[in-house]
Short mmCIF file of C-alpha atoms and ligand atoms in Angstrom, two decimals:
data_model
loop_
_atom_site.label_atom_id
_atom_site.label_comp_id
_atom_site.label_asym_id
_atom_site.label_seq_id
_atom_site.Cartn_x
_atom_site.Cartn_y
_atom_site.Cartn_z
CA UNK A 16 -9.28 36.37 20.32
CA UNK A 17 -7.13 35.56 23.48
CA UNK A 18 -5.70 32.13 23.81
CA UNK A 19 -3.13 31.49 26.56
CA UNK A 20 -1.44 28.25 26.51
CA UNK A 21 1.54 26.64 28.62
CA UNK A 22 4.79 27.15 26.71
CA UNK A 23 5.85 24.24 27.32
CA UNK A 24 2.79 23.10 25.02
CA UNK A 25 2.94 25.54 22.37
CA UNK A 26 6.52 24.37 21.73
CA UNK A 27 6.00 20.86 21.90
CA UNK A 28 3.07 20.76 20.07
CA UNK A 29 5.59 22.57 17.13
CA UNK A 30 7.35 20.03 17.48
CA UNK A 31 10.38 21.71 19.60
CA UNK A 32 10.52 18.55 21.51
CA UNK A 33 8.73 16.84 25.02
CA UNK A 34 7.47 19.05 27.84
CA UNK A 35 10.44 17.66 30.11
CA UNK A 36 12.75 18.33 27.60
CA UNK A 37 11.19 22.19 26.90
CA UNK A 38 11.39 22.62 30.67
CA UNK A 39 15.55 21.69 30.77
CA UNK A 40 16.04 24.10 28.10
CA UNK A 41 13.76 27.22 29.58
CA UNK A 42 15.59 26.27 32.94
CA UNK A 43 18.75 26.98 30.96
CA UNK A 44 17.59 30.13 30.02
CA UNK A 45 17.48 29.62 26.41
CA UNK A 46 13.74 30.45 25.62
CA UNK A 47 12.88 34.65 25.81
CA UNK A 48 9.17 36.21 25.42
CA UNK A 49 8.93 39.30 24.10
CA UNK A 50 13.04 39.07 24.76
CA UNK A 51 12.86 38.47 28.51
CA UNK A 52 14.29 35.19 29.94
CA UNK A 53 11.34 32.99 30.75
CA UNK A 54 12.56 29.87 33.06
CA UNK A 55 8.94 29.01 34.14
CA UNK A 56 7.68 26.38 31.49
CA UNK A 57 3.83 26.47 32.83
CA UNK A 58 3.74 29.90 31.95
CA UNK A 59 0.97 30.94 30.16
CA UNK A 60 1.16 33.04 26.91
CA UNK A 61 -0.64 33.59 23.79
CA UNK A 62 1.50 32.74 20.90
CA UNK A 63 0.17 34.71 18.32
CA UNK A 64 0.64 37.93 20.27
CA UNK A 65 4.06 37.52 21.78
CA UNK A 66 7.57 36.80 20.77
CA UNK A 67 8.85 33.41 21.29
CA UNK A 68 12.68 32.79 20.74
CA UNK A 69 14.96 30.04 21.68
CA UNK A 70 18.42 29.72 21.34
CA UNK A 71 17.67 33.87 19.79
CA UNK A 72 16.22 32.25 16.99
CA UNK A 73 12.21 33.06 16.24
CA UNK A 74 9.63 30.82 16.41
CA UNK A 75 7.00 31.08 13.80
CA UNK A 76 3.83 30.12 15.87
CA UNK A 77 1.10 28.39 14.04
CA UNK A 78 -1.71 26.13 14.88
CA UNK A 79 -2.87 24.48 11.63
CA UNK A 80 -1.33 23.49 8.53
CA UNK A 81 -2.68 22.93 5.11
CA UNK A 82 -1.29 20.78 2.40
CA UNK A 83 -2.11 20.30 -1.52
CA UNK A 84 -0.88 16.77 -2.64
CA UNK A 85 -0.82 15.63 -6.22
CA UNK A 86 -1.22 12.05 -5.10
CA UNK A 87 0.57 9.38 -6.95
CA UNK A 88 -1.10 5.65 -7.25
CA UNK A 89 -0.08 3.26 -4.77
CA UNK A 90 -0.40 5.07 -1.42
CA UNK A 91 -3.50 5.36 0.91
CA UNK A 92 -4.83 8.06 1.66
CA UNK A 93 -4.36 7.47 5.62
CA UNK A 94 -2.22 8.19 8.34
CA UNK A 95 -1.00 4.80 9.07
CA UNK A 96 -1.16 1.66 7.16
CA UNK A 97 0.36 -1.55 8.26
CA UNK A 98 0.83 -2.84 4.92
CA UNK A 99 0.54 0.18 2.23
CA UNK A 100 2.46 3.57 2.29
CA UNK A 101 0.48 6.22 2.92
CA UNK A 102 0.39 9.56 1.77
CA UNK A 103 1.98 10.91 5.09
CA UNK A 104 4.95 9.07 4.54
CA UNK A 105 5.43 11.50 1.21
CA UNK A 106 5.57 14.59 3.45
CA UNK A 107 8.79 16.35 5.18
CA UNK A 108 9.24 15.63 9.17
CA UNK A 109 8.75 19.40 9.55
CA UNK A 110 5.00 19.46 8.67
CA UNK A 111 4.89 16.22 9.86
CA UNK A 112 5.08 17.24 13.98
CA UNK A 113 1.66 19.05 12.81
CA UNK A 114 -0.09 15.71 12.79
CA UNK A 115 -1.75 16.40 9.30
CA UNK A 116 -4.39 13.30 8.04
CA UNK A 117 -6.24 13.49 4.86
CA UNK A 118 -9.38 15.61 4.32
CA UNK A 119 -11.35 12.76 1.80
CA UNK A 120 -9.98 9.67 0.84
CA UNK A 121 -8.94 8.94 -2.40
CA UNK A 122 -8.64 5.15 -3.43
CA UNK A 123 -4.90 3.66 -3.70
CA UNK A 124 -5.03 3.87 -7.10
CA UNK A 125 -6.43 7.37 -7.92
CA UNK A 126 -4.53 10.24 -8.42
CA UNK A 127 -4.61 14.09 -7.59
CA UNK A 128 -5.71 16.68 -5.27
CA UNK A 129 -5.90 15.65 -1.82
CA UNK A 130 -5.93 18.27 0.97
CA UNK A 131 -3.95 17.29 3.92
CA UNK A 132 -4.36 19.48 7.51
CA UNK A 133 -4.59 19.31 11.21
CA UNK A 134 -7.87 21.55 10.83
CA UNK A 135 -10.44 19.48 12.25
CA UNK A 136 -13.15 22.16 11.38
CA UNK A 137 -12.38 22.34 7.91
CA UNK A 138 -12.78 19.07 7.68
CA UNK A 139 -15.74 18.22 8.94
CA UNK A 140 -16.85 21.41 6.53
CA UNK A 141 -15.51 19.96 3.53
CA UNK A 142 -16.60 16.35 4.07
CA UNK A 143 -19.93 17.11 6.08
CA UNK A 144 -22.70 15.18 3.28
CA UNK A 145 -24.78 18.05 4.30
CA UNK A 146 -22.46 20.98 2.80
CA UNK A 147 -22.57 19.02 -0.56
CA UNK A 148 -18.84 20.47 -1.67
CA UNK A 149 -18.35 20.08 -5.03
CA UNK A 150 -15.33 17.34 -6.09
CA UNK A 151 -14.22 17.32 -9.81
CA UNK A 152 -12.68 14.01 -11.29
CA UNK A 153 -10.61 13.43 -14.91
CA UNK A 154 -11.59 10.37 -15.66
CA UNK A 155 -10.75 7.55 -18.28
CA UNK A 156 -13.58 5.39 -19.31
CA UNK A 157 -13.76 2.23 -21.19
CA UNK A 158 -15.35 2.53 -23.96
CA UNK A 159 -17.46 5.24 -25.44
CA UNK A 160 -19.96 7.48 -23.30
CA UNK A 161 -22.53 9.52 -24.67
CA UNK A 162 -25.07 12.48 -24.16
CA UNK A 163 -27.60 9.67 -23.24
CA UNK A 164 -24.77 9.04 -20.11
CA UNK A 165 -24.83 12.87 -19.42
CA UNK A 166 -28.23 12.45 -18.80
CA UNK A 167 -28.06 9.28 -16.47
CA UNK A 168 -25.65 10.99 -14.43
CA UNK A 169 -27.86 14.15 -14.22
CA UNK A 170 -30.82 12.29 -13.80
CA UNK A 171 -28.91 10.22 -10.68
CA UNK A 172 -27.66 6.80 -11.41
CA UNK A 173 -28.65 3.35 -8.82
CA UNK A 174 -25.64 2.29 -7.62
CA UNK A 175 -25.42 -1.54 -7.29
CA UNK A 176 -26.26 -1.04 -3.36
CA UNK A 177 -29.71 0.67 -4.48
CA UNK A 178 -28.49 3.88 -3.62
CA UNK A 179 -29.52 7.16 -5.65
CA UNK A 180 -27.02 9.61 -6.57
CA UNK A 181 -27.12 12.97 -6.42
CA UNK A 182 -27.37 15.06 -10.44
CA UNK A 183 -23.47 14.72 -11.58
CA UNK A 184 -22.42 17.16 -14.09
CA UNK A 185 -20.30 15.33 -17.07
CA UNK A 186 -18.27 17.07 -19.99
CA UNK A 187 -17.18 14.85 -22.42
CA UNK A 188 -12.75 16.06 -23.61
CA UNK A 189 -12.87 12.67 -26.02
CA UNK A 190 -14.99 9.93 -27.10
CA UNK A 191 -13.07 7.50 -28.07
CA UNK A 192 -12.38 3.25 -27.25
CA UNK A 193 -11.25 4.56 -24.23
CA UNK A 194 -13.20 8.08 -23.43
CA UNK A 195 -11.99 11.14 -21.61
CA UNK A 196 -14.23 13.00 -19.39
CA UNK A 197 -14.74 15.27 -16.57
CA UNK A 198 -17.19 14.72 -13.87
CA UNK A 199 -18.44 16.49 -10.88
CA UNK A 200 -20.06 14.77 -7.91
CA UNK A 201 -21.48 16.56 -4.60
CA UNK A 202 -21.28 13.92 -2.73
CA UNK A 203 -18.50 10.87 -1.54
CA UNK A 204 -19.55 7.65 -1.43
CA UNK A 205 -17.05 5.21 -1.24
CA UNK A 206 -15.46 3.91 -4.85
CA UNK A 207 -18.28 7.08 -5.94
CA UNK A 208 -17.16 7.31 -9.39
CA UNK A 209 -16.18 3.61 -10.28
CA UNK A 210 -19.27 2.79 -9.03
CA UNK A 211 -21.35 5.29 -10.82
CA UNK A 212 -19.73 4.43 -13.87
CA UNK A 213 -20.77 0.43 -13.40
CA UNK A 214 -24.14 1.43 -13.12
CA UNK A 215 -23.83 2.60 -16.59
CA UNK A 216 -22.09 -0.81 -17.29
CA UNK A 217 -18.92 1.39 -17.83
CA UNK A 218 -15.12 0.40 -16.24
CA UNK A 219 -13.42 3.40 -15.01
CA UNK A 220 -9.79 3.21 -15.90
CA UNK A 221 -7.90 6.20 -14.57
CA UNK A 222 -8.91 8.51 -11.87
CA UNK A 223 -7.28 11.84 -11.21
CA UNK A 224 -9.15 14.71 -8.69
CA UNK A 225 -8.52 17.97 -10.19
CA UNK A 226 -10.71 19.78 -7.96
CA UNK A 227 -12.12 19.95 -4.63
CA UNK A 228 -14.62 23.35 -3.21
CA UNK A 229 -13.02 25.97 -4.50
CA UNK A 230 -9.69 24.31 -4.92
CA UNK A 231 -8.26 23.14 -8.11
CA UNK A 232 -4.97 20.93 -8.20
CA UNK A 233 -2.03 22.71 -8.90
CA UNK A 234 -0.98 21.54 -12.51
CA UNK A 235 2.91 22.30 -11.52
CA UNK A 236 2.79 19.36 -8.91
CA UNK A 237 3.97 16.20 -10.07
CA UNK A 238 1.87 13.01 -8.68
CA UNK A 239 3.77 12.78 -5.40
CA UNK A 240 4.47 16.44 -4.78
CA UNK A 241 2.70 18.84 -2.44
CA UNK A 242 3.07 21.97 -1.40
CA UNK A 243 1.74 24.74 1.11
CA UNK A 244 -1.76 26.15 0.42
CA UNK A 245 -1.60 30.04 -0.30
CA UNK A 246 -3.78 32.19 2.12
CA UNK A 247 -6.19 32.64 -0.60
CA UNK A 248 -6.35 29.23 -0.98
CA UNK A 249 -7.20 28.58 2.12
CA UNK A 250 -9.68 31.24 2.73
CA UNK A 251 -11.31 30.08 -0.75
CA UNK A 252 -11.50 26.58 1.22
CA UNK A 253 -12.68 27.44 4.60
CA UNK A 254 -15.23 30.25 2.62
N1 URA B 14 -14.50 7.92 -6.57
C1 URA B 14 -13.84 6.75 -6.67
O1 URA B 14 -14.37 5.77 -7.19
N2 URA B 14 -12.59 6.69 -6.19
C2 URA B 14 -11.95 7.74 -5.64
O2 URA B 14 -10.79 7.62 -5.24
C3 URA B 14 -12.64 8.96 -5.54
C4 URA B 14 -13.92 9.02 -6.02
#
C-alpha cells in the first residue's frame, strides 16, 4: 500500500533532525530520491518505495521498531519517571528517536521480557483483556506450594479486591522453603502474580517474565540488555 509523506517528515521523524533544519540541508542539495537532487522539502514520497540518500549515504526507512529487554530490577517500566530510571533510559539514542514505550508493565522490581515498540497496534493487540495473550512468569515463592495450589490457581483464585481470576496454569521446577515455579496468566492485573499468590497466603519473592504470546525471553540477554526482535519474532507477535 501507497503512503506518501513530506520528506521533511519522514526524516525527522528518523530522527535526521527538525523540519527547518531538513529543509537547510535539501536546500543545499544534499538529500537525492531515487538519486535526483530534491531541494523541495514538502515533497511528497513514499519511503518504502524510493531511495532516500543524504550526504550519498542511504537511509534505511522504517516506521516501527521492536525491542526485547531482559529487564533488570530497579527501573520502571515507563517512558518517563521523575524519580525512578526507566527502562528507556537503558536503550541507545538511535532507537531512541523512534519514541519506543513499553508494551505491559512490569513492576520495578521484576525482571525479564518486556517488549518495547512504537507499534501502537500491536499493542493494543497484545494488552487488549479481550485477546487474553498468554504471559509466562518464573517465580520464587515462600514457602512450599502444592498440587492443592495448582488447583486454586486453575480453579481461579479471589484476589483481596474480590476479583476472580482467570484458570492459571502452574508447574512446579522445586518445592522447597523457598519454591520454584512457573506460572501462566491470561490476563494483567496490576501486581497479578503477587497478588494471586497472597490469596493463597503465599509471598512472592522473585519475579522474572520469560514469556509473553508467542515470545519467549532470549536466555543470552543479561537483565539490562535488549536487542532487536527477528522478523519471525515479530510476525510470531503480531500473528
Ligand atoms: N505480576 C506481578 O505481580 N508483577 C509483575 O511485574 C508482573 C505480573
Amino acid at each position: 500500500m501507497s503512503k506518501l509523506q513530506r520528506i521533511d517528515k519522514i526524516l525527522s521523524n528518523m530522527g535526521y533532525g527538525s523540519r527547518k533544519n531538513i529543509k537547510k540541508i535539501m536546500k543545499k542539495g544534499r538529500v537525492t530520491i531515487n538519486g535526483d537532487i530534491v531541494k523541495d522539502s514538502s515533497k511528497k514520497i513514499d519511503p518504502y518505495y524510493n531511495k532516500i540518500e543524504i550526504d550519498g549515504i542511504l537511509i534505511e526507512y522504517r516506521e516501527y521498531i521492536y525491542l526485547m529487554m531482559n529487564k533488570p530490577d530497579g527501573v520502571v517500566s515507563s517512558t518517563d519517571d521523575p524519580i525512578n530510571n526507566t527502562v528507556i533510559d537503558l536503550i541507545d539514542d538511535k532507537y531512541k528517536i523512534f519514541e519506543p514505550f513499553p508494551i505491559g508493565r512490569l513492576d520495578k522490581d521484576t525482571e525479564g521480557l518486556l517488549i518495547l515498540s512504537n507499534d501502537g497496534k500491536l499493542a493494543h493487540n497484545l494488552l487488549s483483556p479481550k485477546k487474553h495473550v498468554k504471559k509466562t512468569y518464573y517465580v520464587e515463592v515462600e514457602g512450599r506450594v502444592d498440587s492443592g495450589d495448582i488447583e486454586k490457581f486453575n480453579d481461579g483464585v479471589i484476589l483481596e479486591d474480590g476479583y476472580k481470576t482467570m484458570a492459571a496454569e502452574m508447574d512446579i521446577i522445586e518445592n522447597d522453603d523457598i519454591s520454584k515455579v512457573y506460572l501462566t496468566i491470561k490476563e494483567g492485573k496490576f501486581h497479578q502474580v503477587k497478588r494471586m499468590f497472597v490469596a493463597i497466603g503465599k509471598k512472592v519473592l522473585y519475579l522474572k517474565r520469560v514469556s509473553m504470546g508467542n515470545i519467549e525471553l532470549d536466555k543470552s540477554l543479561e537483565t539490562g540488555e535488549y536487542r532487536e526482535l527477528k522478523e519471525e519474532e515479530i510476525n510470531l507477535l503480531i500473528e
